[in-house]
mmCIF file of C-alpha atoms and ligand atoms in Angstrom:
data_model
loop_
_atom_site.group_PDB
_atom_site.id
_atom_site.type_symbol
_atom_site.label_atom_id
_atom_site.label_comp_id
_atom_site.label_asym_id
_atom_site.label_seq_id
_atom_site.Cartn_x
_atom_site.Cartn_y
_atom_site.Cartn_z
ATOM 1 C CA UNK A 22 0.531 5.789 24.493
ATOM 2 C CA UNK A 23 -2.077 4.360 26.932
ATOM 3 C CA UNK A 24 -3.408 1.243 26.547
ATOM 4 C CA UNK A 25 -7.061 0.997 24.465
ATOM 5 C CA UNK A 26 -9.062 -1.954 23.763
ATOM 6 C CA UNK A 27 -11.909 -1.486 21.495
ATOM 7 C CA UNK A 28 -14.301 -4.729 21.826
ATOM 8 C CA UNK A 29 -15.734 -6.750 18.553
ATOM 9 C CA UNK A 30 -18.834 -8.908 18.542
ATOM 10 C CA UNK A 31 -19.420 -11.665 16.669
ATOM 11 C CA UNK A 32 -22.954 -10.011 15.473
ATOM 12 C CA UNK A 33 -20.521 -6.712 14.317
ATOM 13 C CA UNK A 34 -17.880 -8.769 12.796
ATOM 14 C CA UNK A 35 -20.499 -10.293 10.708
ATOM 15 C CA UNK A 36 -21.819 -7.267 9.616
ATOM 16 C CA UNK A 37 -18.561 -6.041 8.554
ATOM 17 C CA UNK A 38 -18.063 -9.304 6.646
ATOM 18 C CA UNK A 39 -21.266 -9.412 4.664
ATOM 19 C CA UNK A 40 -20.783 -5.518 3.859
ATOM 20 C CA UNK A 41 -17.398 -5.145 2.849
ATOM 21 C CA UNK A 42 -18.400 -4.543 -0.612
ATOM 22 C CA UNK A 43 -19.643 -1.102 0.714
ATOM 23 C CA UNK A 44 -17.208 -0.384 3.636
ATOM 24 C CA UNK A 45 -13.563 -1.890 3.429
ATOM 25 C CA UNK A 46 -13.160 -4.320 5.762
ATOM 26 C CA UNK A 47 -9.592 -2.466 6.676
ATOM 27 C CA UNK A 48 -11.811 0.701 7.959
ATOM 28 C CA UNK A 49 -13.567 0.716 11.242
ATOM 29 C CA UNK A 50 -14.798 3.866 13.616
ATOM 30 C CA UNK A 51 -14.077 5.757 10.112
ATOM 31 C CA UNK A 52 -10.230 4.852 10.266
ATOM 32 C CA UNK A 53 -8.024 2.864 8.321
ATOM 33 C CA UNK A 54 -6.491 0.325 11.166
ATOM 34 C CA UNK A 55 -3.180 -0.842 10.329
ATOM 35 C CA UNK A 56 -2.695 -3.285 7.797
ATOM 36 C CA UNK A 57 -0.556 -6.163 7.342
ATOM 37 C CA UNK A 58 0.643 -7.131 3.396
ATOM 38 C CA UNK A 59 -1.227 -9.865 1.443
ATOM 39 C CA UNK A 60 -4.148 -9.580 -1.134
ATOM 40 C CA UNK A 61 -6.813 -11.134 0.952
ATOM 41 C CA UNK A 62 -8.987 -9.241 3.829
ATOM 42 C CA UNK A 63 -7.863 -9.662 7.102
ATOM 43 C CA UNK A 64 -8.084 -7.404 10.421
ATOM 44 C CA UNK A 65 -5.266 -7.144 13.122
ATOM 45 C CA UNK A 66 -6.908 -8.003 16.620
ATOM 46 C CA UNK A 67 -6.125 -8.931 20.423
ATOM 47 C CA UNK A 68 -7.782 -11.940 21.275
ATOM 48 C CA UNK A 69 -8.114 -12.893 25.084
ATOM 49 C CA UNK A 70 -9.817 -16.233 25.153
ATOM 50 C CA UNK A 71 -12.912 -15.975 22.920
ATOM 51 C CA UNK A 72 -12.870 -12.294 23.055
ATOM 52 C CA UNK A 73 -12.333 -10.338 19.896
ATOM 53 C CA UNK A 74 -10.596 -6.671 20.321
ATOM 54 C CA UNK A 75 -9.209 -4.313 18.144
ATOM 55 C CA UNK A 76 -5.761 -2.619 20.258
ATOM 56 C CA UNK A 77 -4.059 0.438 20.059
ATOM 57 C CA UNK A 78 -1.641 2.419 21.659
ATOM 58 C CA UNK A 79 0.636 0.723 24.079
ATOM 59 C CA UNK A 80 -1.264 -3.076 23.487
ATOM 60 C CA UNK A 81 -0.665 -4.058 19.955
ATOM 61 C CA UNK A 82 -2.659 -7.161 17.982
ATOM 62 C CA UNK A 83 -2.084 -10.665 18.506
ATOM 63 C CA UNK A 84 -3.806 -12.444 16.164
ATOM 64 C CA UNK A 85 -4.708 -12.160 12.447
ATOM 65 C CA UNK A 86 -8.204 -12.643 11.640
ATOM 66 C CA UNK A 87 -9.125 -13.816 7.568
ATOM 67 C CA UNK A 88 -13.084 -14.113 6.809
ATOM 68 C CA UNK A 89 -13.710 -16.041 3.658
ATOM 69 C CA UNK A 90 -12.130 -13.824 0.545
ATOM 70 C CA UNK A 91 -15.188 -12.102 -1.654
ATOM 71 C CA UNK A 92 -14.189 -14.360 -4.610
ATOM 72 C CA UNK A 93 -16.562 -16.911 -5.183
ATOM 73 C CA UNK A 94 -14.017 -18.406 -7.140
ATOM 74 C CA UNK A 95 -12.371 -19.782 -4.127
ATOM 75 C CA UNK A 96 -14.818 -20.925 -1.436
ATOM 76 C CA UNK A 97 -14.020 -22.968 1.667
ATOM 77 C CA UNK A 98 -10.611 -20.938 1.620
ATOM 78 C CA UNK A 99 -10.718 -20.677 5.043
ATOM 79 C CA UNK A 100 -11.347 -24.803 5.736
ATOM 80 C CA UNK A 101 -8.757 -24.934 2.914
ATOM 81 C CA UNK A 102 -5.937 -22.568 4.741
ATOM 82 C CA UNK A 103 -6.730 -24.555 8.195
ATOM 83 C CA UNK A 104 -6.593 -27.632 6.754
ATOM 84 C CA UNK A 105 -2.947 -27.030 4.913
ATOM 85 C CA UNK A 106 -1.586 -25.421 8.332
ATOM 86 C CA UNK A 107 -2.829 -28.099 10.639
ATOM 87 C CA UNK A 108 -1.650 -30.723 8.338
ATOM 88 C CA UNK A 109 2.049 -29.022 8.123
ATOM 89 C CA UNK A 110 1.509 -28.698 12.179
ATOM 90 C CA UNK A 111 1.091 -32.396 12.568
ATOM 91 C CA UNK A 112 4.227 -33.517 10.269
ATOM 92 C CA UNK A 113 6.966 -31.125 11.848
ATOM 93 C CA UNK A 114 5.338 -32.318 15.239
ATOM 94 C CA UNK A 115 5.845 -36.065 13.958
ATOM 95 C CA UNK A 116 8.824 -35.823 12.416
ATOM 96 C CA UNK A 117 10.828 -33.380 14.361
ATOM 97 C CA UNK A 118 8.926 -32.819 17.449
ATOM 98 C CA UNK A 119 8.481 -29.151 16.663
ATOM 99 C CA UNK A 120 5.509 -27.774 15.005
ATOM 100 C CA UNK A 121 6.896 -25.468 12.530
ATOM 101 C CA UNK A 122 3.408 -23.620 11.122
ATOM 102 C CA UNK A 123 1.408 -20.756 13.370
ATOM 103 C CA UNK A 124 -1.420 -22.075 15.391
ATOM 104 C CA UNK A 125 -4.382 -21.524 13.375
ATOM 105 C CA UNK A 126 -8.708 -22.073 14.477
ATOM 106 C CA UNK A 127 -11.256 -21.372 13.048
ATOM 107 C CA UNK A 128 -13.746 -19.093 14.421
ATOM 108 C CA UNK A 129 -17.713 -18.763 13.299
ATOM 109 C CA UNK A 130 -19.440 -15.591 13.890
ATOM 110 C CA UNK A 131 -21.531 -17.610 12.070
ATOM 111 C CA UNK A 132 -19.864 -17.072 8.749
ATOM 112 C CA UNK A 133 -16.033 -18.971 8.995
ATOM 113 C CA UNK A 134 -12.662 -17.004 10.309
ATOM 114 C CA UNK A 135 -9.556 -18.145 10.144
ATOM 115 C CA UNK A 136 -7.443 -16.739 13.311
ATOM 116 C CA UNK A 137 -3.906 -16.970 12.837
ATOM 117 C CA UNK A 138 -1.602 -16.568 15.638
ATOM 118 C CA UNK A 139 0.811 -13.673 15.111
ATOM 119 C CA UNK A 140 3.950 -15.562 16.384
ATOM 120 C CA UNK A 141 5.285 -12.021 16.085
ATOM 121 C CA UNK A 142 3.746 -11.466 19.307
ATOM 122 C CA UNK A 143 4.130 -12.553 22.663
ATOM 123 C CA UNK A 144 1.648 -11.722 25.471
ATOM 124 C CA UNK A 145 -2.113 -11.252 25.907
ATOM 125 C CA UNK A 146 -4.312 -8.209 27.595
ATOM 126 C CA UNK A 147 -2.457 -7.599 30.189
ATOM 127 C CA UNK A 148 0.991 -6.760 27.570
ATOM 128 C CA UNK A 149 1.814 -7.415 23.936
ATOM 129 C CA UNK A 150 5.458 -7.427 23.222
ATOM 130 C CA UNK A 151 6.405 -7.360 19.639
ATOM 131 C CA UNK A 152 9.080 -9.171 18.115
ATOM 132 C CA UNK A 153 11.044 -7.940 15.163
ATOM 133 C CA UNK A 154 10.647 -10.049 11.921
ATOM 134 C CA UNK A 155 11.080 -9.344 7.972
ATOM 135 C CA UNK A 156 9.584 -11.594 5.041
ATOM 136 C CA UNK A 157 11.515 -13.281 2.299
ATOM 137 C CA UNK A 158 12.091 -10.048 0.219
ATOM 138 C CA UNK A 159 13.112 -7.617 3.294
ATOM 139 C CA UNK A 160 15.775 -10.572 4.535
ATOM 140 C CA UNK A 161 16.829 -10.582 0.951
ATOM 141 C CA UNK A 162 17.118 -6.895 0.277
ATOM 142 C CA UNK A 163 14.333 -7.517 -2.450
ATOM 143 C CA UNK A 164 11.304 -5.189 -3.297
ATOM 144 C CA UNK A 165 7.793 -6.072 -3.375
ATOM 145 C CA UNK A 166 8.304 -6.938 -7.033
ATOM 146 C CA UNK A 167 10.150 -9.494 -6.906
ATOM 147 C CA UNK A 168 8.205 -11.808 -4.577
ATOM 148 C CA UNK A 169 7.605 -13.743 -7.480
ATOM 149 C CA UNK A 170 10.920 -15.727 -8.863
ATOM 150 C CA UNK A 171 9.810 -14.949 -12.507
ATOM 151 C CA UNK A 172 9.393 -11.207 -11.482
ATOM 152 C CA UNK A 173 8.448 -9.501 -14.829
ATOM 153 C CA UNK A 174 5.437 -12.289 -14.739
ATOM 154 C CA UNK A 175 5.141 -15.575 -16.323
ATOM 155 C CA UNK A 176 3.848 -14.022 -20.027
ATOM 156 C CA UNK A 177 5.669 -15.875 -22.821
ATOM 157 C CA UNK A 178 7.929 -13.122 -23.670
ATOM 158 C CA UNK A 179 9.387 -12.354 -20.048
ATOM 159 C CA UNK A 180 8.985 -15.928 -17.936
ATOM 160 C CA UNK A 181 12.885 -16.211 -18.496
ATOM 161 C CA UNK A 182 13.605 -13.309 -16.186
ATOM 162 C CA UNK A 183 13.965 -15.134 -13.000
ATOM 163 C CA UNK A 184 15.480 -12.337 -10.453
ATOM 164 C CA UNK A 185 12.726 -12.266 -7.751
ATOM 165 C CA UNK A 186 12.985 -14.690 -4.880
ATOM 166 C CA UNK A 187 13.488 -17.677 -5.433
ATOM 167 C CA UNK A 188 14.944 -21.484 -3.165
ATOM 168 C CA UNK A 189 17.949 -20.719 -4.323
ATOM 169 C CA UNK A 190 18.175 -17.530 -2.827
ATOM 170 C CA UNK A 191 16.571 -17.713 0.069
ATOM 171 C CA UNK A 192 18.834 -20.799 1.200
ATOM 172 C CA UNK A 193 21.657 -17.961 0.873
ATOM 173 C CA UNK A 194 20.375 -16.455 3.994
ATOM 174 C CA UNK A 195 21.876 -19.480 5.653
ATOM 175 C CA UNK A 196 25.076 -17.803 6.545
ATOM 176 C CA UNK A 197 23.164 -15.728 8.110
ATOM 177 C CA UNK A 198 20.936 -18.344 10.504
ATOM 178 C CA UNK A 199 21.575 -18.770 14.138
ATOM 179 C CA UNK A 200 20.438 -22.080 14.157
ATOM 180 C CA UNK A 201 21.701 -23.018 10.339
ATOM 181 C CA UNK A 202 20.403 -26.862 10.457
ATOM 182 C CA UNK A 203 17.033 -26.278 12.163
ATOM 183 C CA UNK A 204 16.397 -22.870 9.632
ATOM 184 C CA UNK A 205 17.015 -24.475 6.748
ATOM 185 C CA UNK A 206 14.986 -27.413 7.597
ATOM 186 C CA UNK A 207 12.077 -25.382 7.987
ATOM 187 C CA UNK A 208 12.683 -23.936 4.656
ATOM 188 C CA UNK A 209 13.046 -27.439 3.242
ATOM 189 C CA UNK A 210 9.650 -28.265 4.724
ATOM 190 C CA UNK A 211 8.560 -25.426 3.321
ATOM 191 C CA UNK A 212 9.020 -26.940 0.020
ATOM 192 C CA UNK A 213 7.854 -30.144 0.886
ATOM 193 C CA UNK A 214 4.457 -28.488 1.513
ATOM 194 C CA UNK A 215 4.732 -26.415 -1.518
ATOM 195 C CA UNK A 216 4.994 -29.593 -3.259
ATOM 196 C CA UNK A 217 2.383 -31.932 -1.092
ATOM 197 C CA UNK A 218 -0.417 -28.880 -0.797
ATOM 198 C CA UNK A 219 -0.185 -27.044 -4.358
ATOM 199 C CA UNK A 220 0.214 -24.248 -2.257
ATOM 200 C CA UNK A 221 1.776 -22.586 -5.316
ATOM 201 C CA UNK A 222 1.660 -19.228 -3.563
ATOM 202 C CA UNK A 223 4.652 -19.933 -1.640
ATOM 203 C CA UNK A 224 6.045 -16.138 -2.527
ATOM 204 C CA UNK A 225 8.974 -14.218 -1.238
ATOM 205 C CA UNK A 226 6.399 -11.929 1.136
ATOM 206 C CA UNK A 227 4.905 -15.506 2.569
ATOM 207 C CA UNK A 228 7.844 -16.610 4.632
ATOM 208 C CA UNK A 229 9.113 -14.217 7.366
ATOM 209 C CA UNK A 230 12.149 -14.615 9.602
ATOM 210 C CA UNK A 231 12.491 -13.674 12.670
ATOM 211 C CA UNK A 232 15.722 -10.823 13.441
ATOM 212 C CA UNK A 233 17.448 -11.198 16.496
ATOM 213 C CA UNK A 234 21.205 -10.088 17.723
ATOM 214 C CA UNK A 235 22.891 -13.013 17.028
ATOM 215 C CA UNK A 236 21.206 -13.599 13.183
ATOM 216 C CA UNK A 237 18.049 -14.714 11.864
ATOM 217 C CA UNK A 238 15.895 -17.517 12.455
ATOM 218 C CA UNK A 239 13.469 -18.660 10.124
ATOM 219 C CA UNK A 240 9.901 -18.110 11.697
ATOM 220 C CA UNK A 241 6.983 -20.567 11.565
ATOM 221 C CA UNK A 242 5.183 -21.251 8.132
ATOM 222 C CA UNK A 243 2.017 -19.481 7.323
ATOM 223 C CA UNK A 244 -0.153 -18.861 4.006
ATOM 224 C CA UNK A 245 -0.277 -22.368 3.141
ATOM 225 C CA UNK A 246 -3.297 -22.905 0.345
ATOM 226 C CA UNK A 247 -3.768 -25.442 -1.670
ATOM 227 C CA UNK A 248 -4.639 -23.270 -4.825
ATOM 228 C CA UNK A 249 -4.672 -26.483 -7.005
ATOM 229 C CA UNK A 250 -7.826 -27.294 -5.988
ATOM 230 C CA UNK A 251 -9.458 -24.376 -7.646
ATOM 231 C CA UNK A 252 -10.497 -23.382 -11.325
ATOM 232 C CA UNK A 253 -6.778 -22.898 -12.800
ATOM 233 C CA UNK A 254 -8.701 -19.858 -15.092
ATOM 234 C CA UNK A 255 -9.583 -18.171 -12.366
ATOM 235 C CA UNK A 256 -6.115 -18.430 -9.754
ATOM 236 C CA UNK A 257 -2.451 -18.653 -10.789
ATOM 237 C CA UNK A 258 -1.036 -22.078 -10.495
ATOM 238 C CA UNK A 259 2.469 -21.733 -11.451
ATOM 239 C CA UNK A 260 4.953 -21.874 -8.566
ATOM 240 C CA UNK A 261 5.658 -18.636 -7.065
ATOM 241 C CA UNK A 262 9.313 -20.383 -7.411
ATOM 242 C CA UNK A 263 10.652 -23.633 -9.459
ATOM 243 C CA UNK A 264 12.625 -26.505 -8.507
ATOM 244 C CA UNK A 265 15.061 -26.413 -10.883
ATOM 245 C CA UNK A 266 13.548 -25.147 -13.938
ATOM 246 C CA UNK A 267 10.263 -26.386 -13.481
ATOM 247 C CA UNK A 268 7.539 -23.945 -12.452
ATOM 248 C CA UNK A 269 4.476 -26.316 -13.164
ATOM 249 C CA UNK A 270 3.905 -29.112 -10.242
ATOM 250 C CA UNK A 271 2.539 -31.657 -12.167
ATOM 251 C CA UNK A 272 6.077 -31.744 -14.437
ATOM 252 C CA UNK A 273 8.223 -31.915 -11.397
ATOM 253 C CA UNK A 274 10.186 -34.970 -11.495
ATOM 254 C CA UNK A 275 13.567 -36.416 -9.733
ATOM 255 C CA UNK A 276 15.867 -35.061 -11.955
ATOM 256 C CA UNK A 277 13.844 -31.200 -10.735
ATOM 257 C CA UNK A 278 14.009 -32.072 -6.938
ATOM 258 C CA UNK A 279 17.862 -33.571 -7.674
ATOM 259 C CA UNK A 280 18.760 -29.578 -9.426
ATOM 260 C CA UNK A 281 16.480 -27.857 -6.471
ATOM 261 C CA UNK A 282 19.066 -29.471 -4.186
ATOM 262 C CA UNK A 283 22.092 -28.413 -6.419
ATOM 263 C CA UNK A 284 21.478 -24.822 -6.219
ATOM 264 C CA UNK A 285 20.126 -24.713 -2.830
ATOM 265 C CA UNK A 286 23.247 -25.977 -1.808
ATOM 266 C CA UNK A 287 20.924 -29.378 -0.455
ATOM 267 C CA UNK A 288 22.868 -32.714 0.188
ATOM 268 C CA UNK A 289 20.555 -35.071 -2.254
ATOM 269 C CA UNK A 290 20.550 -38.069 -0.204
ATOM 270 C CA UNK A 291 19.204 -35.943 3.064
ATOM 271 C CA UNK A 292 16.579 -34.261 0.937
ATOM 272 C CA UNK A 293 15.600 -37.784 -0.269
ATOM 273 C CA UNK A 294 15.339 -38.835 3.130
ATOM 274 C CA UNK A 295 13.153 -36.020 4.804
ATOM 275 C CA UNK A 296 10.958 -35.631 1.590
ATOM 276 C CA UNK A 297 10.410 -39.806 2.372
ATOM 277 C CA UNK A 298 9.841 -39.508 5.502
ATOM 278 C CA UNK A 299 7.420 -36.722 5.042
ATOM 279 C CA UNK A 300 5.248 -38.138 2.294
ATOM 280 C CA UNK A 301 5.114 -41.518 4.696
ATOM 281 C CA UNK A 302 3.626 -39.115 7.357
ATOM 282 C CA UNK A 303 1.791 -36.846 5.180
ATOM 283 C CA UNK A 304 0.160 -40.517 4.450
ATOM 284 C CA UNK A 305 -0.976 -41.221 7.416
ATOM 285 C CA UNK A 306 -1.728 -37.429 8.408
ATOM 286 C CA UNK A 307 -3.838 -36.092 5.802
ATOM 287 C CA UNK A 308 -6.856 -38.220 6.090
ATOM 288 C CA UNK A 309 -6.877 -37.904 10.462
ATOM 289 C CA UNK A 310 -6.687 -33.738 9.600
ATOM 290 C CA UNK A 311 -10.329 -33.930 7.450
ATOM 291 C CA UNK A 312 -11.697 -36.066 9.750
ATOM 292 C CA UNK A 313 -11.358 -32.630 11.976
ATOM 293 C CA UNK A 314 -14.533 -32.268 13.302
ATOM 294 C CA UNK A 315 -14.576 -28.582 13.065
ATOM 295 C CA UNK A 316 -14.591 -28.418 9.419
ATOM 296 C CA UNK A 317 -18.655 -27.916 8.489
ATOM 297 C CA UNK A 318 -21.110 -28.863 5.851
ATOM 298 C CA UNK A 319 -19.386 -28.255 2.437
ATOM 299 C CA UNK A 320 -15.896 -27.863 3.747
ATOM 300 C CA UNK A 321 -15.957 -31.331 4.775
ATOM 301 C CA UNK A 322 -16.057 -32.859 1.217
ATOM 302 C CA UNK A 323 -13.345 -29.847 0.179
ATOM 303 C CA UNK A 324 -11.054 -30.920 2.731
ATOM 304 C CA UNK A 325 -11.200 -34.688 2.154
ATOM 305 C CA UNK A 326 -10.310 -33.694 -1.612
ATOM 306 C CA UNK A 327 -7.088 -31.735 -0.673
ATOM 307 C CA UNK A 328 -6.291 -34.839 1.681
ATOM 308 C CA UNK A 329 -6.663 -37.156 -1.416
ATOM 309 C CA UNK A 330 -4.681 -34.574 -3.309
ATOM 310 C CA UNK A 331 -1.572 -34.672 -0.646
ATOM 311 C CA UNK A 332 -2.307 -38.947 -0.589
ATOM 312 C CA UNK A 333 -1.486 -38.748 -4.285
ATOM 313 C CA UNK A 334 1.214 -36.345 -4.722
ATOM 314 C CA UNK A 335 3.054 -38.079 -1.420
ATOM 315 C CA UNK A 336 2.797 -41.369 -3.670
ATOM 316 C CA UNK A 337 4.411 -39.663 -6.444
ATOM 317 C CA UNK A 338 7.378 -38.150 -4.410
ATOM 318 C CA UNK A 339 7.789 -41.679 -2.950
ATOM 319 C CA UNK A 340 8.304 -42.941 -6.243
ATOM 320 C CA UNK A 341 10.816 -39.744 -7.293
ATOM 321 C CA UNK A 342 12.698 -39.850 -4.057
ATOM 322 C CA UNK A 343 15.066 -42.592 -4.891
ATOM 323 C CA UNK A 344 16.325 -41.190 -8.199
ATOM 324 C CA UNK A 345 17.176 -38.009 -6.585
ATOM 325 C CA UNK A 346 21.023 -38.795 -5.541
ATOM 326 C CA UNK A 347 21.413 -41.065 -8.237
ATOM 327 C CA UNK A 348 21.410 -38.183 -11.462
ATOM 328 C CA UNK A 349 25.658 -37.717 -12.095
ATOM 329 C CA UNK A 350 27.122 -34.904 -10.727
ATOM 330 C CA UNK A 351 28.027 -33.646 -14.482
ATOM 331 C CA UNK A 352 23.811 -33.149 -15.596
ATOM 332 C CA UNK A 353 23.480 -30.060 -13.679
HETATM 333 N N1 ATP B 25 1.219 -15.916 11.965
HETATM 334 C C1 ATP B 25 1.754 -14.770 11.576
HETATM 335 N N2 ATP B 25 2.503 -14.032 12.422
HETATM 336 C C2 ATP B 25 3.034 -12.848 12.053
HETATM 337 N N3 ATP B 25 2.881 -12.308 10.828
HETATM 338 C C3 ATP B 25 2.140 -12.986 9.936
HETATM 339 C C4 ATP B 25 1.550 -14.252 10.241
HETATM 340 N N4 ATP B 25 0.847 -14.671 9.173
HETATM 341 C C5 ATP B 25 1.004 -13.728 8.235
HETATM 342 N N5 ATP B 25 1.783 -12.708 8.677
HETATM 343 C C6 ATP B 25 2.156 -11.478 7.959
HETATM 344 O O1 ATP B 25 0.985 -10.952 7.370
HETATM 345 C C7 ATP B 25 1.101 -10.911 5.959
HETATM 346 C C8 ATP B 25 -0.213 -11.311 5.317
HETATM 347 O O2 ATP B 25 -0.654 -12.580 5.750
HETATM 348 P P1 ATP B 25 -1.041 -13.711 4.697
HETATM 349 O O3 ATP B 25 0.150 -14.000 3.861
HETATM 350 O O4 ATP B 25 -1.619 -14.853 5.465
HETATM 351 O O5 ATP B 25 -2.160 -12.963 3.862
HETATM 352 P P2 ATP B 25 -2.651 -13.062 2.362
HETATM 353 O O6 ATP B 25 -3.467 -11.857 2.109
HETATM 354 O O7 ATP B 25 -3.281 -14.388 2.172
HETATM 355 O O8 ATP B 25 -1.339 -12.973 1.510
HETATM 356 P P3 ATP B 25 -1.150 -13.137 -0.085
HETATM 357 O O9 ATP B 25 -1.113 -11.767 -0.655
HETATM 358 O O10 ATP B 25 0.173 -13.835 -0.103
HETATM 359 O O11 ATP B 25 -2.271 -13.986 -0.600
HETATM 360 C C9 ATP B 25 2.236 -11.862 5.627
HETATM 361 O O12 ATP B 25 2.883 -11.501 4.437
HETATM 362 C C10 ATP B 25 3.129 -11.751 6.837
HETATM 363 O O13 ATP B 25 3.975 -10.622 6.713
HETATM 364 MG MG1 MG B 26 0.537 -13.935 1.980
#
């Protein structure tokens, strides 16, 4: 199919923003463009520098654009998203010299956009090529349902059915990892992130591999919200998936991080060490990431509250880490 290119402006992408309560924000020239999973608005685009364009036929999107979600519930969500990537950006950088979350900016047309680099993608204008990857459930063999580890829901009477995706099983696709150290890294940082951020929407659909000949390799992270930091009444705070048993971050302890690394199949004393090394970083880290100055007006006090969230938690998990070889082999 030839190549198209059908240009955005800033002005337009505006106007689709502030009336997507009358036209979804999915439809535009009286078509539904293709879609990518996930609750939240977002539109598939080619970006070439600052230029915004929506690709068909033989040129395919390269970026993923998310305008602020309609729930006033949960402002600053874009400042909050940027923040959590950027963050995770800087401690695989630091730690491993390999920044393990998509390249994320954010964009004003005025109102904020979060662009997300499809890493999906290779190429600009001139030639998109796409690369094959599958989420957490696909790898798995898993349906949409069972993103969530308690899959019926976490209601009182079905919170014990835990066959969605959870660590444990997604640390089974290790067999099937090119590079089995570096993959399941990632997926331990992963959970270092879950547990640093509160991004307790860490789901089954919200970490992708990439599929190649020789196996799978675990792709960059992406999605990463701290959802702590709003009203729990009005956003789900469990985990999309416990450590151990525990599905509530503020009752992890050792002895849950010591049982996440049981069934993952984690040596303790290596988990110990990253998740020390991390927190140490995420230290350091958090407070030079809101000092960003692109963050604007109120996203600056929003973001200085999730980095005072991750100093705190990171102080906790400090304080775990040592217990977590020490629990006897015979507890779990
Ligand atoms: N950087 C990326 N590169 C390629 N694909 C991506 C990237 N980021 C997200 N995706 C894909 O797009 C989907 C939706 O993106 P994302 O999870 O950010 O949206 P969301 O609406 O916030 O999701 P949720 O329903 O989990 O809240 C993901 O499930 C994933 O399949
Ligand atoms: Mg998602």
């Amino acid at each position: 199919m030839a190549p198209a290119l059908r240009a955005v402006s800033a002005a337009e992408l505006q106007e689709r923003i502030d009336s997507r309560n009358e036209v979804p924000f999915s439809v535009w020239d009286g078509k539904v463009r293709m879609s990518v999973a996930g609750f939240q608005d977002k539109l598939l685009v080619l970006m070439d520098g600052q230029k915004i364009y929506l690709a068909d036929g033989s040129l395919a999107s390269t970026h993923i654009l998310k305008p602020e979600p309609l729930n006033s519930a949960t402002p600053h969500m874009v400042a909050n998203e940027h923040f959590c990537m950027r963050l995770t950006s800087r401690l695989s950088l630091r730690r491993f010299g390999q920044d393990h979350a998509a390249a994320v900016d954010i964009i004003r047309v005025p109102s904020p956009v979060l662009s997300v680099t499809r890493f999906d993608r290779k190429g600009d204008a001139s030639g998109v090529e796409r690369l094959h990857i599958v989420d957490g459930c696909q790898a798995l063999d898993m349906p949409v349902s069972a993103k969530y580890e308690r899959n019926m829901g976490n209601g009182k009477d079905v919170q014990h059915i835990r066959d969605g995706v959870s660590f444990e099983a997604l640390m089974s696709t290790r067999q099937y990892l090119v590079q089995p150290a570096v993959g399941v890294r990632k997926l331990l940082v992963w959970a270092i992130t879950t547990l640093l951020l509160g991004n307790s929407d860490g789901h089954g659909k919200n970490i992708s591999f990439y599929c190649t000949r020789a196996g799978l390799n675990v792709a960059e992270l992406y999605d990463l919200i701290s959802v702590v930091q709003y009203d729990s009444q009005q956003y789900e705070r469990d985990l999309a998936m416990a450590f151990g048993d525990v599905f509530d971050l503020s009752e992890i302890g050792g002895f849950a991080l010591a049982d996440f690394c049981m069934r993952t199949g984690t040596s303790r004393t290596y988990f110990a060490r990253e998740l020390t090394t991390l927190c140490k970083i995420a230290i350091d880290e958090a407070p030079l990431q809101a000092a960003d100055p692109v963050y604007r007006e109120e996203e600056v006090p929003l973001v200085q509250k999730i980095a005072a969230f991750v100093t705190e938690r990171a102080n906790a998990l400090l304080a775990m880490a040592p217990t977590i070889p020490k629990f006897r082999n015979d507890f779990f």
